[in-house]
XYZ file of N, CA, C and O in Angstrom:
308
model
N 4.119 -10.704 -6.861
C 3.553 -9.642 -6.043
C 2.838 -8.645 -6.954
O 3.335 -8.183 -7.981
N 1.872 -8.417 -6.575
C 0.883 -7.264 -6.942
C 1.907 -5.854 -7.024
O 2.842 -5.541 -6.286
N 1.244 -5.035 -8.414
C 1.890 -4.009 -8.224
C 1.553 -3.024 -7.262
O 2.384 -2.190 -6.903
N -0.138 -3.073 -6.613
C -0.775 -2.245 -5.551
C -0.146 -2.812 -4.322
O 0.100 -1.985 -3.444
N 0.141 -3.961 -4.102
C 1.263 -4.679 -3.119
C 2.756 -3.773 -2.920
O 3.148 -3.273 -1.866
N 3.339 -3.736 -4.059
C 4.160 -3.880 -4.294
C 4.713 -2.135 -3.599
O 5.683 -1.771 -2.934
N 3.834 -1.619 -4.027
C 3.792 0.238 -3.956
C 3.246 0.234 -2.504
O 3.943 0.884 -1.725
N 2.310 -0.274 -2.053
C 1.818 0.050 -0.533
C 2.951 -0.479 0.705
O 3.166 -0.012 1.823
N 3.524 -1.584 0.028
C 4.624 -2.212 1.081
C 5.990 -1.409 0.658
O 6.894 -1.711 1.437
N 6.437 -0.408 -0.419
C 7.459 0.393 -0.388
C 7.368 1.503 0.189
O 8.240 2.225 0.673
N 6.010 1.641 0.103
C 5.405 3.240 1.285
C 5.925 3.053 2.242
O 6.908 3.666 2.658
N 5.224 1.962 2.888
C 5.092 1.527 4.044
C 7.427 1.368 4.697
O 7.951 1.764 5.738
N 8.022 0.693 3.551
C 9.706 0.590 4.266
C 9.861 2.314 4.186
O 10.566 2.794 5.073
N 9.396 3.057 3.422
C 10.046 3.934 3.080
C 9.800 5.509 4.789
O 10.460 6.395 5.332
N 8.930 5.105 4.839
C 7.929 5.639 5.871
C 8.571 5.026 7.410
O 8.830 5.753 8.370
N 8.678 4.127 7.390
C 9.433 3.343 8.722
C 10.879 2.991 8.607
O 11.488 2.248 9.376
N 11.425 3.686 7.425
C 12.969 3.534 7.546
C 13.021 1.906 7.711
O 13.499 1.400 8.726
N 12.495 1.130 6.644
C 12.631 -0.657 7.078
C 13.913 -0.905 5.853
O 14.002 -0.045 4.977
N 14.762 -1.947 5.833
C 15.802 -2.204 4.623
C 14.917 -2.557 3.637
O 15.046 -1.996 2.549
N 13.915 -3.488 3.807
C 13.194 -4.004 2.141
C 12.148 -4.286 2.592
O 11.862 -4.172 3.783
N 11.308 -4.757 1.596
C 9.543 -4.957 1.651
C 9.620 -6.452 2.027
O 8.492 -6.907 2.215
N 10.630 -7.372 2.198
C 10.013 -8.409 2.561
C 10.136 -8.442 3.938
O 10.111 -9.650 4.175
N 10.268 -7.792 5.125
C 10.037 -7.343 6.243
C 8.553 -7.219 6.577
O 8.141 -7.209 7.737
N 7.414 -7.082 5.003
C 6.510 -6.626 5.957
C 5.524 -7.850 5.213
O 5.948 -8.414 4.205
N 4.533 -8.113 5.644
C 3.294 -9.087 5.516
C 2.017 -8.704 5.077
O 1.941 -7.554 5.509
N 1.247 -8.878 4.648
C 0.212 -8.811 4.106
C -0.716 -8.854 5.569
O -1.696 -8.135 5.379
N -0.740 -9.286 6.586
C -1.393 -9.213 7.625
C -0.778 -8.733 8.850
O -1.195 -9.052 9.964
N 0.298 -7.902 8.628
C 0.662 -7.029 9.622
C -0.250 -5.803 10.070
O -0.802 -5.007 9.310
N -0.276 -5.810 10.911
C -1.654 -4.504 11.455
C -0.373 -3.180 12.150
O 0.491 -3.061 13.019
N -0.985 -2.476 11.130
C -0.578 -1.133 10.996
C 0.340 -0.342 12.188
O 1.427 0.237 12.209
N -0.787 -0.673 13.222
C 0.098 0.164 14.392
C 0.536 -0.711 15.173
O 1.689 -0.471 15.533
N -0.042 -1.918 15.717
C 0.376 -2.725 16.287
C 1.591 -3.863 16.699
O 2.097 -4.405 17.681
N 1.690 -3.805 14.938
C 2.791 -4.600 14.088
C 3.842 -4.226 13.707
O 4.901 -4.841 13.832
N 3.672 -3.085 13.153
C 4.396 -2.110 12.153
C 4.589 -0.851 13.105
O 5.355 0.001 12.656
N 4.234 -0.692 13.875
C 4.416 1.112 15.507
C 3.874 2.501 14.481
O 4.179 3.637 14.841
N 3.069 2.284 13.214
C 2.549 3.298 12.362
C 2.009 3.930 14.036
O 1.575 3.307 15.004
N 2.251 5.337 13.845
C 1.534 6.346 14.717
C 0.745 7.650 13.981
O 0.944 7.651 12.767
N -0.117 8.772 14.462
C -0.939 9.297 13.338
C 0.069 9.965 12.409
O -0.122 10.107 11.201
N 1.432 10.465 13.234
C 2.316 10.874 12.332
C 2.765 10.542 10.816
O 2.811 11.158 9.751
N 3.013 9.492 11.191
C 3.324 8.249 10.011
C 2.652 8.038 8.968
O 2.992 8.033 7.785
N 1.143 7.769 9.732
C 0.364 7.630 9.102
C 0.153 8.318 7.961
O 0.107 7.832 6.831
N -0.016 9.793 8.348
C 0.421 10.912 7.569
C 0.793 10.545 6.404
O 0.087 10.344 5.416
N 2.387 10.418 6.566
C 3.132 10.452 5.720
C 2.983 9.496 4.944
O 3.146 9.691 3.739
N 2.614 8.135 5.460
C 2.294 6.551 4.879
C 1.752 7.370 3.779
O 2.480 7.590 2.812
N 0.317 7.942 3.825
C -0.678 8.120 2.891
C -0.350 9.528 1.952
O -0.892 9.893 0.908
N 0.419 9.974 2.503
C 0.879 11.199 1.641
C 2.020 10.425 0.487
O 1.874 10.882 -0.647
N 2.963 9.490 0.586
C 3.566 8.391 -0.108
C 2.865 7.674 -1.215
O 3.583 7.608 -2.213
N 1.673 7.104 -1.363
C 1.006 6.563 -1.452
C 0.543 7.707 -2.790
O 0.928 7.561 -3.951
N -0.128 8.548 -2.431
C -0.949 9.785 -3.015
C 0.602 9.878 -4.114
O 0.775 9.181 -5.113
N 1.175 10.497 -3.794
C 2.670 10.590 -4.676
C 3.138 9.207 -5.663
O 3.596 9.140 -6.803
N 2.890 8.474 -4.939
C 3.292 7.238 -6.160
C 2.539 6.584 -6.907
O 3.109 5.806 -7.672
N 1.090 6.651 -6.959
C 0.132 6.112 -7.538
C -0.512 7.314 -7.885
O -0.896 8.179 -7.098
N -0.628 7.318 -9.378
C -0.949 8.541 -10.397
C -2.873 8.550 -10.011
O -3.581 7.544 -9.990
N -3.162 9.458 -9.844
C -4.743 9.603 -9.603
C -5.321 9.341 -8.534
O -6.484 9.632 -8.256
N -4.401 8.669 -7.742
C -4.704 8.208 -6.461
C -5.071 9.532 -5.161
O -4.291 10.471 -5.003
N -6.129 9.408 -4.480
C -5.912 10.790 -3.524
C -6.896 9.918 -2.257
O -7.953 9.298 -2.374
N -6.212 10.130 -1.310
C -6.603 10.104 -0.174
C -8.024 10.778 0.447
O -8.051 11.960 0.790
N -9.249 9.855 0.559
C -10.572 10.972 0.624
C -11.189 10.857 2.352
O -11.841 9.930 2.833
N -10.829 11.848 2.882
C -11.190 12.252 4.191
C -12.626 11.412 4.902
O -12.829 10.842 5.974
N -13.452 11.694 3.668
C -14.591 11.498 3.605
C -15.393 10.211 3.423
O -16.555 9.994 3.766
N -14.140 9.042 2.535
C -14.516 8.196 2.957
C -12.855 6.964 3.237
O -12.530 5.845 2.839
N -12.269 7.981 4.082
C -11.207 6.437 4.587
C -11.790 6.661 5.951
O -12.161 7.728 6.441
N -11.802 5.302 6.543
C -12.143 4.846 7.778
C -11.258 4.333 8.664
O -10.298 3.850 8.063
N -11.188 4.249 9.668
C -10.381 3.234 10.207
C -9.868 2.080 10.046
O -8.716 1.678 10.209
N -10.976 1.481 9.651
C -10.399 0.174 9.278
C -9.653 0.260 8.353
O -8.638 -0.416 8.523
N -9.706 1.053 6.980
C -9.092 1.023 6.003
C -8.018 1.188 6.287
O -7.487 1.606 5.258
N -6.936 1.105 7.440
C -5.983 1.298 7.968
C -5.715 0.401 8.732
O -4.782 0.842 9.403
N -6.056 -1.073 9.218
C -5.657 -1.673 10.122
C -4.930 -2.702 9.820
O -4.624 -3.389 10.794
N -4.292 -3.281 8.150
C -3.398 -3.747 8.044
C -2.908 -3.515 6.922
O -3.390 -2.476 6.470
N -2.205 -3.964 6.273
C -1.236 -3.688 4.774
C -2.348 -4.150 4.045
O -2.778 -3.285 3.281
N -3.307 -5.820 4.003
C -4.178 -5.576 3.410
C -5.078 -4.804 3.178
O -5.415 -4.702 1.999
N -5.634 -4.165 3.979
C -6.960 -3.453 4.051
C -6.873 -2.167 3.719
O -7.766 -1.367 3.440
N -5.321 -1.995 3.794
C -4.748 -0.482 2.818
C -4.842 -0.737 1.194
O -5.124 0.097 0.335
N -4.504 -2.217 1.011
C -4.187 -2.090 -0.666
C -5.916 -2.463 -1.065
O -6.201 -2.341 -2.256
N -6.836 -2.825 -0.283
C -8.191 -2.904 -0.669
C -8.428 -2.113 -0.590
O -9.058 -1.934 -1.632
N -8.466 -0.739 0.236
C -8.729 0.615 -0.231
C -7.780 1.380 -1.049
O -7.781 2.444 -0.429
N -7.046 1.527 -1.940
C -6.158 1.694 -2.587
C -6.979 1.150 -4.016
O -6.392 1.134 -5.098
């Protein structure tokens, strides 16, 4: 496992109260899959920002999509 894997899918248990990362998939879609709501979301990406050094969340250019599954988070990541 990827270490950008590895950190986006511990966000992700840590954020949804899940027991471990192999619960979640590489093609699980965010809200659908996973019940991420904007709340969460939130926090998903505030997680994220905190555990990956330099990393910052840009208003300006995350999109939607960049949110619609675990992949498409660690491709924007």
């Amino acid at each position: 496992m990827l270490n950008t894997e590895r950190i986006v899918k511990q966000a992700l248990v840590s954020t949804l109260h899940f027991s471990d990362i192999a619960s979640i998939n590489n093609h699980h879609r965010l809200r659908e899959d996973l019940q991420l709501d904007s709340m969460s979301s939130l926090m998903f990406l505030m997680k994220l920002e905190e555990s990956i050094e330099g990393f910052f969340v840009d208003p300006e250019t995350l999109d939607m999509k960049d949110l619609e599954t675990v992949s498409s988070v660690m491709h924007y990541v």
